Short mmCIF file of C-alpha atoms in Angstrom, two decimals:
data_model
loop_
_atom_site.label_atom_id
_atom_site.label_comp_id
_atom_site.label_asym_id
_atom_site.label_seq_id
_atom_site.Cartn_x
_atom_site.Cartn_y
_atom_site.Cartn_z
CA MET A 1 -32.44 8.69 -8.08
CA ALA A 2 -34.00 10.24 -4.92
CA ASP A 3 -30.36 9.20 -3.42
CA GLU A 4 -28.30 11.50 -6.19
CA ILE A 5 -30.23 14.79 -4.88
CA ALA A 6 -27.82 16.80 -2.83
CA GLN A 7 -29.43 17.54 0.83
CA VAL A 8 -27.54 19.45 3.38
CA VAL A 9 -27.90 17.43 7.04
CA GLU A 10 -27.12 19.06 10.17
CA MET A 11 -25.80 16.62 13.00
CA GLU A 12 -25.20 16.64 16.64
CA TYR A 13 -22.55 14.28 18.70
CA LYS A 14 -21.40 14.61 21.95
CA GLY A 15 -22.39 18.46 22.05
CA MET A 16 -20.13 19.04 18.61
CA TYR A 17 -22.03 19.91 15.46
CA TYR A 18 -21.33 19.14 11.93
CA LEU A 19 -23.23 20.53 8.68
CA PHE A 20 -23.24 17.61 5.79
CA LYS A 21 -23.82 18.19 2.21
CA GLY A 22 -24.42 15.52 -0.71
CA THR A 23 -26.47 11.90 -1.49
CA LYS A 24 -28.19 10.37 1.57
CA SER A 25 -25.71 7.78 1.31
CA MET A 26 -22.77 10.15 1.32
CA ILE A 27 -24.06 11.59 4.53
CA ALA A 28 -24.73 8.37 5.96
CA MET A 29 -21.15 7.17 5.87
CA MET A 30 -19.75 11.13 7.20
CA ALA A 31 -22.18 10.58 10.22
CA THR A 32 -20.85 6.87 10.75
CA ALA A 33 -17.08 8.57 10.54
CA VAL A 34 -17.55 11.29 12.87
CA LYS A 35 -19.13 8.90 15.51
CA ALA A 36 -15.70 6.54 14.89
CA LEU A 37 -13.36 9.53 14.90
CA ALA A 38 -14.84 10.68 18.14
CA ASP A 39 -14.69 7.72 19.81
CA HIS A 40 -11.00 6.89 18.33
CA HIS A 41 -7.96 7.40 20.42
CA HIS A 42 -4.93 7.77 17.62
CA ASN A 43 -1.60 5.94 18.82
CA ASN A 44 -0.10 7.51 15.70
CA TYR A 45 2.08 10.34 16.28
CA LEU A 46 1.23 10.53 20.18
CA ASN A 47 5.29 10.70 20.86
CA LYS A 48 5.34 14.03 19.43
CA GLU A 49 4.42 16.99 21.42
CA GLY A 50 1.67 18.82 20.69
CA ASN A 51 -0.28 16.20 18.98
CA CYS A 52 -3.88 15.20 20.61
CA ASP A 53 -6.88 13.67 19.28
CA TRP A 54 -9.67 14.64 17.05
CA LYS A 55 -11.81 15.11 20.48
CA LYS A 56 -9.18 16.93 21.79
CA MET A 57 -8.73 19.70 19.11
CA GLN A 58 -12.68 20.09 18.94
CA GLU A 59 -12.62 21.41 22.51
CA ILE A 60 -9.62 23.66 21.86
CA SER A 61 -11.16 25.18 18.69
CA ASN A 62 -15.20 25.42 20.13
CA GLY A 63 -16.22 23.18 17.28
CA THR A 64 -15.10 21.85 14.34
CA PRO A 65 -11.55 22.87 13.59
CA PRO A 66 -10.04 23.89 10.27
CA ILE A 67 -8.03 20.63 8.28
CA LEU A 68 -5.08 21.98 6.27
CA GLU A 69 -3.58 19.67 3.76
CA PHE A 70 0.55 19.91 4.57
CA PRO A 71 2.62 19.22 1.89
CA LYS A 72 4.73 15.90 2.91
CA GLU A 73 7.59 17.76 2.59
CA MET A 74 7.15 19.36 5.67
CA PHE A 75 7.26 16.49 7.72
CA VAL A 76 10.42 14.96 6.15
CA GLU A 77 13.04 14.59 9.46
CA ARG A 78 16.50 15.54 9.61
CA VAL A 79 19.37 15.68 12.35
CA VAL A 80 19.07 18.76 14.36
CA LYS A 81 21.20 17.78 17.17
CA VAL A 82 23.87 14.99 18.20
CA ASN A 83 24.05 14.47 22.13
CA LYS A 84 27.23 13.58 24.15
CA ASP A 85 26.45 9.92 23.45
CA GLY A 86 26.09 10.26 19.97
CA SER A 87 22.62 9.66 19.61
CA GLU A 88 21.18 12.00 17.04
CA VAL A 89 17.91 14.08 17.49
CA LYS A 90 15.84 13.97 14.52
CA LYS A 91 12.88 16.29 13.69
CA SER A 92 11.06 17.68 10.60
CA ASP A 93 10.16 21.25 9.56
CA PHE A 94 6.83 21.04 11.11
CA ASP A 95 8.07 19.98 14.53
CA LEU A 96 10.75 22.57 14.82
CA TYR A 97 7.91 25.60 14.25
CA CYS A 98 5.10 23.72 16.20
CA GLU A 99 7.35 23.25 19.37
CA LYS A 100 8.77 27.30 18.64
CA TYR A 101 4.92 28.76 18.98
CA GLY A 102 3.49 25.75 21.02
CA LEU A 103 1.24 24.77 18.69
CA ARG A 104 -1.42 22.01 19.24
CA TYR A 105 -2.54 19.92 16.53
CA CYS A 106 -4.18 16.64 15.67
CA ILE A 107 -2.60 14.76 12.45
CA MET A 108 -5.44 13.19 10.97
CA PRO A 109 -5.92 9.27 9.29
CA ASP A 110 -4.75 10.13 5.86
CA LEU A 111 -7.75 8.94 3.39
CA ASN A 112 -5.95 9.96 0.37
CA PRO A 113 -2.75 8.03 0.87
CA ASN A 114 -0.91 7.84 -2.13
CA ASP A 115 -1.00 11.92 -3.04
CA ASP A 116 1.59 13.77 -1.49
CA TYR A 117 -0.34 15.83 0.64
CA LEU A 118 -0.80 14.88 5.09
CA PRO A 119 -4.28 16.12 6.26
CA VAL A 120 -4.11 17.93 9.93
CA ALA A 121 -6.00 19.56 11.89
CA VAL A 122 -5.70 22.67 13.78
CA PRO A 123 -7.00 25.08 16.43
CA THR A 124 -8.88 28.19 14.68
CA GLN A 125 -6.90 30.35 16.68
CA ASP A 126 -3.49 29.16 15.26
CA VAL A 127 -4.55 28.47 11.87
CA GLY A 128 -2.87 31.21 10.70
CA ILE A 129 0.53 31.05 11.96
CA HIS A 130 0.46 27.46 10.27
CA LYS A 131 -0.89 28.68 6.88
CA GLU A 132 2.03 30.93 6.71
CA GLN A 133 4.29 28.39 6.85
CA ILE A 134 2.54 26.16 4.47
CA LYS A 135 2.48 29.26 2.04
CA ALA A 136 6.50 29.28 2.06
CA VAL A 137 6.72 25.55 0.86
CA MET A 138 3.67 25.66 -1.73
CA GLU A 139 5.40 28.77 -3.53
CA ARG A 140 8.99 27.09 -3.64
CA ARG A 141 6.72 23.66 -4.92
CA ILE A 142 5.05 25.65 -7.68
CA ARG A 143 8.51 27.09 -9.00
CA VAL A 144 10.25 23.82 -9.09
CA GLU A 145 7.03 22.37 -11.30
CA GLU A 146 7.26 25.63 -13.48
CA ASP A 147 11.06 25.23 -14.08
CA LYS A 148 10.16 21.45 -14.64
CA ASP A 149 7.63 22.53 -17.12
CA GLN A 150 10.49 24.60 -19.27
CA VAL A 151 12.85 21.87 -19.20
CA LEU A 152 10.29 19.27 -20.29
CA ASP A 153 9.74 21.74 -23.42
CA GLU A 154 13.16 21.67 -24.23
CA LYS A 155 13.83 18.03 -24.34
CA ILE A 156 10.60 17.39 -26.87
CA VAL A 157 12.02 19.96 -29.13
CA THR A 158 15.33 17.90 -29.25
CA ALA A 159 13.08 14.32 -29.23
CA LYS A 160 11.04 16.00 -32.41
CA GLU A 161 14.42 16.70 -33.82
CA ARG A 162 15.85 13.19 -33.45
CA VAL A 163 12.43 11.31 -34.88
CA ALA A 164 12.57 13.70 -37.97
CA ASN A 165 16.12 13.35 -38.64
CA ALA A 166 16.23 9.68 -37.73
CA THR A 167 18.35 7.35 -40.44
CA THR A 168 17.38 3.84 -39.18
CA GLU A 169 14.06 1.98 -37.98
CA GLU A 170 16.02 1.40 -34.93
CA GLU A 171 16.80 5.02 -34.02
CA ARG A 172 13.48 6.17 -35.10
CA GLN A 173 11.54 3.69 -32.46
CA ALA A 174 13.81 4.80 -29.59
CA ALA A 175 13.22 8.29 -30.36
CA GLU A 176 10.03 7.69 -30.50
CA GLU A 177 9.49 6.29 -27.59
CA GLN A 178 11.54 8.90 -25.44
CA LEU A 179 9.29 11.52 -27.16
CA THR A 180 6.26 9.54 -26.01
CA MET A 181 7.80 9.44 -22.27
CA LEU A 182 8.34 13.05 -22.38
CA LEU A 183 5.07 14.08 -23.76
CA GLU A 184 3.26 11.98 -20.73
CA ALA A 185 6.16 13.68 -18.26
CA LYS A 186 4.86 16.85 -19.65
CA ALA A 187 0.90 16.35 -19.11
CA GLN A 188 1.60 14.73 -15.39
CA ASN A 189 3.90 17.61 -14.00
CA GLN A 190 1.00 19.91 -15.32
CA ASP A 191 -1.72 18.06 -13.07
CA LEU A 192 0.43 18.74 -10.33
CA LEU A 193 1.01 22.48 -11.29
CA LYS A 194 -2.63 22.81 -11.65
CA GLU A 195 -3.06 20.82 -8.44
CA SER A 196 -0.53 22.90 -6.13
CA LYS A 197 -1.77 26.18 -7.47
CA GLU A 198 -5.81 25.39 -6.33
CA LYS A 199 -4.88 24.26 -3.20
CA ALA A 200 -2.29 27.34 -2.78
CA GLU A 201 -5.29 29.55 -3.68
CA HIS A 202 -7.70 28.38 -0.88
CA ASP A 203 -4.64 28.20 1.25
CA ASN A 204 -4.50 24.47 1.56
CA GLU A 205 -7.70 24.44 3.83
CA ILE A 206 -10.33 21.81 3.50
CA ASP A 207 -13.72 21.53 5.02
CA PHE A 208 -14.05 18.37 6.94
CA ALA A 209 -16.78 16.79 4.68
CA GLU A 210 -14.83 17.43 2.07
CA TYR A 211 -11.85 15.74 4.03
CA LEU A 212 -14.23 12.48 4.51
CA LYS A 213 -14.88 12.50 1.08
CA GLN A 214 -11.67 11.67 0.56
CA GLY A 215 -12.26 8.12 1.91
CA LYS A 216 -13.87 6.89 -1.37
CA GLY A 217 -12.48 3.59 -2.44
CA SER A 218 -11.70 3.48 1.25
CA LEU A 219 -13.19 1.07 4.20
CA LEU A 220 -14.08 4.32 5.10
CA GLU A 221 -17.45 3.82 3.20
CA ALA A 222 -18.56 0.88 4.42
CA ASP A 223 -17.09 0.52 7.83
CA PRO A 224 -15.25 3.75 9.09
CA GLN A 225 -14.44 1.90 12.65
CA LYS A 226 -12.36 -0.75 10.94
CA ALA A 227 -10.83 1.77 8.67
CA LEU A 228 -9.07 3.42 12.04
CA GLN A 229 -8.31 0.21 12.91
CA GLN A 230 -6.66 -0.33 9.70
CA ASP A 231 -4.93 3.02 9.76
CA GLU A 232 -3.62 2.18 13.20
CA VAL A 233 -2.14 -1.18 11.37
CA CYS A 234 -0.61 -0.18 8.29
CA GLY A 235 -2.35 3.05 7.25
CA ILE A 236 -5.69 3.81 4.88
CA VAL A 237 -5.35 1.70 2.09
CA ARG A 238 -7.55 2.66 -1.22
CA GLU A 239 -8.74 0.32 -3.95
CA TYR A 240 -8.84 1.24 -7.33
CA THR A 241 -9.63 -0.86 -10.33
CA PRO A 242 -6.23 -2.03 -12.26
CA TYR A 243 -6.80 0.82 -14.89
CA ASP A 244 -7.52 3.34 -12.96
CA CYS A 245 -4.14 2.77 -10.77
CA MET A 246 -1.56 0.59 -13.03
CA TRP A 247 -1.15 3.84 -15.98
CA PRO A 248 2.13 4.76 -16.73
CA VAL A 249 4.35 7.21 -14.81
CA ARG A 250 6.35 9.24 -16.34
CA ASP A 251 7.06 12.53 -13.56
CA GLU A 252 9.49 12.03 -10.73
CA ASP A 253 7.18 13.35 -8.41
CA HIS A 254 4.16 11.05 -8.89
CA ILE A 255 6.39 8.39 -7.36
CA PRO A 256 6.30 7.37 -4.30
CA GLU A 257 9.47 7.72 -1.28
CA SER A 258 9.91 3.74 -1.53
CA LYS A 259 10.18 3.44 -5.50
CA GLU A 260 7.65 0.67 -5.32
CA LEU A 261 3.93 0.24 -5.19
CA PHE A 262 1.90 -3.37 -4.22
CA TYR A 263 -1.00 -4.10 -6.11
CA SER A 264 -3.56 -7.14 -4.30
CA GLN A 265 -6.50 -8.65 -4.88
CA THR A 266 -8.25 -11.51 -2.42
CA THR A 267 -10.17 -13.05 -5.37
CA SER A 268 -12.72 -15.84 -5.46
CA ASP A 269 -10.42 -18.06 -4.54
CA ASP A 270 -10.05 -16.21 -1.07
CA LYS A 271 -6.27 -16.25 -1.89
CA ILE A 272 -4.28 -13.01 -1.99
CA HIS A 273 -2.66 -11.88 -5.17
CA VAL A 274 0.33 -9.83 -5.36
CA ILE A 275 1.88 -7.32 -8.40
CA LYS A 276 4.91 -5.57 -7.32
CA ARG A 277 5.58 -2.41 -8.94
CA GLU A 278 9.17 -1.19 -9.02
CA PHE A 279 10.00 2.46 -11.00
CA ASN A 280 13.33 3.03 -12.67
CA LYS A 281 14.85 5.46 -14.37
CA ASP A 282 16.79 4.95 -18.05
CA LYS A 283 20.09 7.06 -19.00
CA HIS A 284 17.87 10.09 -20.36
CA GLY A 285 16.40 10.81 -16.97
CA ASN A 286 13.10 9.24 -17.89
CA ILE A 287 10.71 7.01 -15.72
CA TYR A 288 9.42 3.92 -16.50
CA SER A 289 8.06 0.89 -14.56
CA GLU A 290 8.58 -3.02 -13.96
CA TYR A 291 5.83 -4.86 -12.91
CA LYS A 292 6.78 -8.47 -10.99
CA VAL A 293 4.18 -10.81 -11.57
CA ARG A 294 5.13 -14.19 -9.64
CA MET A 295 3.03 -16.73 -11.69
CA PRO A 296 0.16 -18.72 -9.23
CA GLY A 297 1.44 -21.82 -7.64
CA THR A 298 4.91 -21.33 -8.96
CA SER A 299 7.86 -19.68 -7.39
CA GLU A 300 8.69 -18.18 -11.14
CA VAL A 301 8.56 -14.28 -11.86
CA LYS A 302 7.76 -12.50 -15.15
CA ILE A 303 8.60 -9.01 -15.49
CA TYR A 304 6.27 -6.37 -17.61
CA SER A 305 7.99 -3.15 -18.82
CA ASP A 306 5.94 -0.12 -19.69
CA TYR A 307 8.97 1.28 -20.88
CA GLY A 308 8.24 3.81 -24.15
CA MET A 309 4.41 2.97 -24.24
CA SER A 310 2.07 5.67 -24.23
CA LYS A 311 -1.43 4.99 -22.07
CA GLU A 312 -3.06 3.50 -24.62
CA GLN A 313 -0.34 1.33 -25.65
CA TRP A 314 0.17 0.08 -21.81
CA LYS A 315 -3.51 -0.40 -21.28
CA LYS A 316 -3.62 -3.16 -23.65
CA GLN A 317 -0.42 -5.19 -21.94
CA ILE A 318 -2.81 -4.90 -18.56
CA PRO A 319 -5.39 -8.01 -18.90
CA LYS A 320 -2.70 -10.41 -20.12
CA MET A 321 -0.56 -9.17 -17.05
CA LEU A 322 -3.49 -9.48 -14.84
CA LYS A 323 -4.29 -13.19 -16.16
CA GLU A 324 -1.03 -14.27 -15.37
CA ALA A 325 -0.49 -12.94 -11.92
CA GLY A 326 -4.24 -14.46 -10.66
CA LEU A 327 -5.67 -11.10 -10.38
CA GLU A 328 -9.29 -9.99 -12.17
CA ASN A 329 -9.75 -7.35 -14.36
CA GLU A 330 -12.39 -4.54 -13.58
CA GLN A 331 -11.82 -6.05 -9.62
CA LYS A 332 -11.26 -3.39 -6.94
CA THR A 333 -7.11 -3.47 -6.08
CA ALA A 334 -5.55 -2.21 -3.41
CA VAL A 335 -2.86 0.21 -3.66
CA VAL A 336 0.17 0.06 -0.84
CA GLN A 337 3.33 1.59 -0.73
CA SER A 338 6.86 -0.02 0.35
CA GLU A 339 7.28 -3.34 1.05
CA GLU A 340 7.01 -2.99 4.88
CA ARG A 341 3.61 -1.53 4.96
CA PHE A 342 2.39 -4.11 2.43
CA LYS A 343 3.41 -6.74 4.97
CA ARG A 344 1.12 -5.60 7.62
CA TYR A 345 -1.56 -4.93 4.84
CA GLN A 346 -1.58 -8.46 4.50
CA GLU A 347 -1.53 -9.61 7.84
CA TYR A 348 -4.64 -7.73 8.95
CA VAL A 349 -6.42 -8.72 5.71
CA GLU A 350 -5.53 -12.33 6.72
CA ALA A 351 -6.79 -11.42 10.22
CA ASN A 352 -10.05 -10.10 9.61
CA PHE A 353 -10.37 -12.96 6.94
CA LYS A 354 -10.18 -15.43 10.05
CA LYS A 355 -12.51 -13.42 12.19
CA ALA A 356 -15.41 -13.74 9.57
CA LEU A 357 -15.17 -17.12 8.87
CA SER A 358 -14.90 -17.46 13.12
CA LYS A 359 -17.96 -15.61 12.95
CA GLU A 360 -19.88 -17.39 10.00
CA GLU A 361 -19.04 -20.70 11.58
CA GLU A 362 -20.23 -19.31 15.23
CA GLN A 363 -23.73 -18.21 13.63
CA LYS A 364 -24.26 -21.18 11.96
CA GLU A 365 -23.45 -23.48 15.04
CA GLU A 366 -25.83 -21.37 16.85
CA GLU A 367 -28.57 -21.57 14.13
CA LYS A 368 -28.44 -25.83 14.34
CA SER A 369 -31.05 -27.66 16.64
CA TYR A 370 -30.20 -31.54 18.15
CA SER A 371 -32.36 -34.00 19.21
CA SER A 372 -30.61 -33.90 22.37
CA GLU A 373 -27.26 -32.56 24.10
CA GLU A 374 -25.96 -36.14 23.54
CA ALA A 375 -25.96 -35.34 19.87
CA GLU A 376 -25.24 -32.55 19.68
CA LYS A 377 -22.04 -33.20 21.38
CA LEU A 378 -21.08 -35.75 19.05
CA VAL A 379 -21.76 -33.82 15.96
CA LYS A 380 -19.64 -30.77 17.37
CA GLU A 381 -16.70 -33.38 18.60
CA HIS A 382 -16.95 -35.14 14.79
CA ASN A 383 -16.71 -31.51 12.86
CA ARG A 384 -13.75 -30.18 15.11
CA GLU A 385 -11.84 -33.28 14.44
CA VAL A 386 -12.80 -33.04 10.30
CA ILE A 387 -11.66 -28.96 10.88
CA ASP A 388 -8.41 -30.02 12.39
CA ARG A 389 -7.62 -32.51 9.82
CA ARG A 390 -8.38 -30.24 6.99
CA ASP A 391 -6.11 -27.62 8.87
CA TYR A 392 -3.52 -30.41 9.35
CA GLU A 393 -3.50 -31.24 5.75
CA GLU A 394 -4.00 -27.70 4.20
CA THR A 395 -0.74 -26.48 5.87
CA LEU A 396 1.59 -29.71 5.86
CA TYR A 397 4.95 -28.31 5.32
CA SER A 398 8.48 -29.60 6.07
CA THR A 399 11.33 -28.27 7.75
CA VAL A 400 14.89 -28.60 6.66
CA THR A 401 17.63 -27.00 8.77
CA VAL A 402 20.96 -26.31 6.66
CA PRO A 403 23.67 -24.45 6.89
CA VAL A 404 23.54 -20.37 6.24
CA ALA A 405 26.29 -20.58 3.29
CA LYS A 406 23.57 -22.74 1.18
CA LEU A 407 20.71 -19.69 1.05
CA MET A 408 21.24 -16.75 -0.62
CA PRO A 409 18.87 -14.38 -3.10
CA ASP A 410 18.87 -14.10 -6.61
CA GLY A 411 18.90 -10.85 -8.81
CA ASP A 412 14.91 -10.28 -7.85
CA GLU A 413 15.93 -10.91 -4.18
CA VAL A 414 14.05 -14.17 -4.17
CA MET A 415 15.62 -16.48 -1.49
CA CYS A 416 17.33 -19.74 -2.90
CA MET A 417 18.58 -22.73 -1.30
CA GLU A 418 21.33 -24.49 -3.05
CA LEU A 419 21.20 -28.34 -3.47
CA SER A 420 22.85 -30.84 -5.62
CA GLU A 421 20.14 -30.23 -8.12
CA GLY A 422 20.64 -26.36 -8.08
CA LEU A 423 19.32 -23.48 -7.03
CA VAL A 424 15.52 -24.02 -5.36
CA LYS A 425 14.38 -20.67 -5.63
CA GLY A 426 11.17 -18.81 -3.68
CA VAL A 427 12.13 -20.48 -0.28
CA MET A 428 10.92 -19.32 3.06
CA ILE A 429 13.37 -18.94 6.17
CA GLN A 430 11.65 -19.87 9.50
CA GLU A 431 14.89 -18.53 11.48
CA MET A 432 18.22 -18.31 11.32
CA ASP A 433 21.38 -18.19 13.63
CA ASP A 434 25.04 -17.89 12.58
CA ARG A 435 25.67 -21.00 11.22
CA THR A 436 22.17 -22.73 10.37
CA ALA A 437 18.67 -21.63 9.05
CA LYS A 438 15.48 -23.64 9.21
CA VAL A 439 13.67 -23.29 5.94
CA PHE A 440 10.12 -24.60 5.27
CA ILE A 441 9.09 -26.30 2.36
CA LYS A 442 5.13 -26.27 1.32
CA ASP A 443 5.23 -30.38 0.30
CA ASP A 444 2.63 -30.04 -2.14
CA ALA A 445 3.87 -26.67 -4.08
CA THR A 446 5.82 -26.88 -7.15
CA TYR A 447 9.38 -24.96 -6.81
CA SER A 448 11.34 -23.88 -9.67
CA VAL A 449 15.37 -25.24 -9.56
CA MET A 450 18.27 -23.36 -11.72
CA LYS A 451 20.55 -25.87 -12.62
CA ALA A 452 24.33 -25.37 -13.22
CA ASP A 453 24.01 -25.13 -17.06
CA GLY A 454 21.39 -22.17 -16.39
CA LEU A 455 18.94 -24.53 -17.39
CA THR A 456 15.42 -25.16 -14.88
CA LYS A 457 13.59 -27.49 -13.48
CA ASP A 458 10.34 -27.68 -11.42
CA MET A 459 10.46 -30.00 -8.12
CA LEU A 460 7.60 -30.74 -5.76
CA GLY A 461 8.20 -29.65 -2.42
CA THR A 462 8.41 -33.38 -1.20
CA ASP A 463 11.34 -34.29 -3.29
CA ILE A 464 13.13 -31.51 -2.61
CA VAL A 465 12.76 -32.45 1.36
CA LYS A 466 13.68 -36.11 0.31
CA SER A 467 16.77 -34.73 -1.98
CA ALA A 468 18.21 -32.34 1.04
CA GLY A 469 17.96 -35.10 3.61
CA GLU A 470 20.00 -37.20 0.94
CA SER A 471 22.51 -34.84 0.18
CA MET A 472 23.12 -32.56 3.33
CA LYS A 473 24.39 -34.72 6.03
CA GLU A 474 23.89 -31.68 8.53
CA ALA A 475 20.40 -31.24 7.63
CA THR A 476 17.53 -32.61 10.23
CA VAL A 477 14.41 -32.59 8.66
CA ARG A 478 11.06 -32.75 10.35
CA THR A 479 7.73 -33.19 8.93
CA THR A 480 5.06 -31.70 10.90
CA GLY A 481 1.47 -29.56 10.91
CA ARG A 482 0.55 -26.93 12.45
CA GLY A 483 -3.26 -28.01 13.50
CA ARG A 484 -5.41 -25.88 15.92
CA ALA A 485 -4.39 -27.01 19.50
#
């Protein structure tokens, strides 16, 4: 209970003073975050003129600098010059005015990556110029959101008339679905409009403590140093429970630029389970989502859609979808925008998981006591053989060399390989040139094969390898295991 009482703490670190207000746990997190930021050298954006790190920014400002939340559209790059050799020079509005006025700044780790703003620390003496630039963009954004609110009102009136005048059950249901989506779009746009006005009232400025509090739900809470490492690799990733991040989106400005989101959990079986969400628009301009769920252990993809559903209706569908995807309800779920960024995030998670396992094994070894040096040597050699054999068996796969013409993506962008039995879905390409490709098949995995008559059947990886060897004279099959050296 005492931890919930707000406290005020003054902190000095490397000659800089900070004032924090919050619970004991919150202040502890902010203090460790300050130390991590001060000792961290940002690699991101260093090629941009005027950018510097947090430590340098504090020196320029003679203290903690203001942090401004810039609308992300200010960082959209466009062609500003074409060189004689035909190469293009691209810059954003932010780049252009910073160069014009010779401004310095520090682009901070984005602790709230799923919103529409980017935090930037600026020198106290330059804050006025930046605020003027932001003000013009915010006024334009507010006007657009107000205009959209009026357009939605008109569409809602029309949809209500369609519901009242429907002559068939099918007509009425379609009209009600449209109305449901429009009402939610209006509510979401009003949320954005309220947020925009509130930020504009404060000139888009937040204090340093408020900025750090945005790290709630990310690695910053537990380990700021790791969070900054993550930022370098794939950006800060925040976690939510499924009910808090899988709600229907009906407003276009809530959609990420990539038009896709990836939800993942590292569940109790130490495996990463994923759901891919794609945002679509129907012929009336209504936004809806399709969730692509890959069934664990297979290459089968099942699609769930929130089209025409209210938030409460969709909420009832979530548990079934999570179960089929291998995710667990009420568990922390990472939310990442774009496939490229998600792949980098996966690599980061897997690398850290292996490091943790390795460290745990080392600690266990250190804690062991042996009757003699000879006994210690024998035990360690035996354990090494067991680990090597386990790694070999668990990662057993077969590499199949096939003509490039035998590979093709299906309608869901899942890579397929053509065999006499049909199309094998979900194969992985190891390497490829103009004529051939090396594909590896997991021997103990079950693959879905679409036959010529449109029906599907399941085949084990070992059977696929055998069939490939028999039906493709050009193929070279080599079975191998990737054990540790």
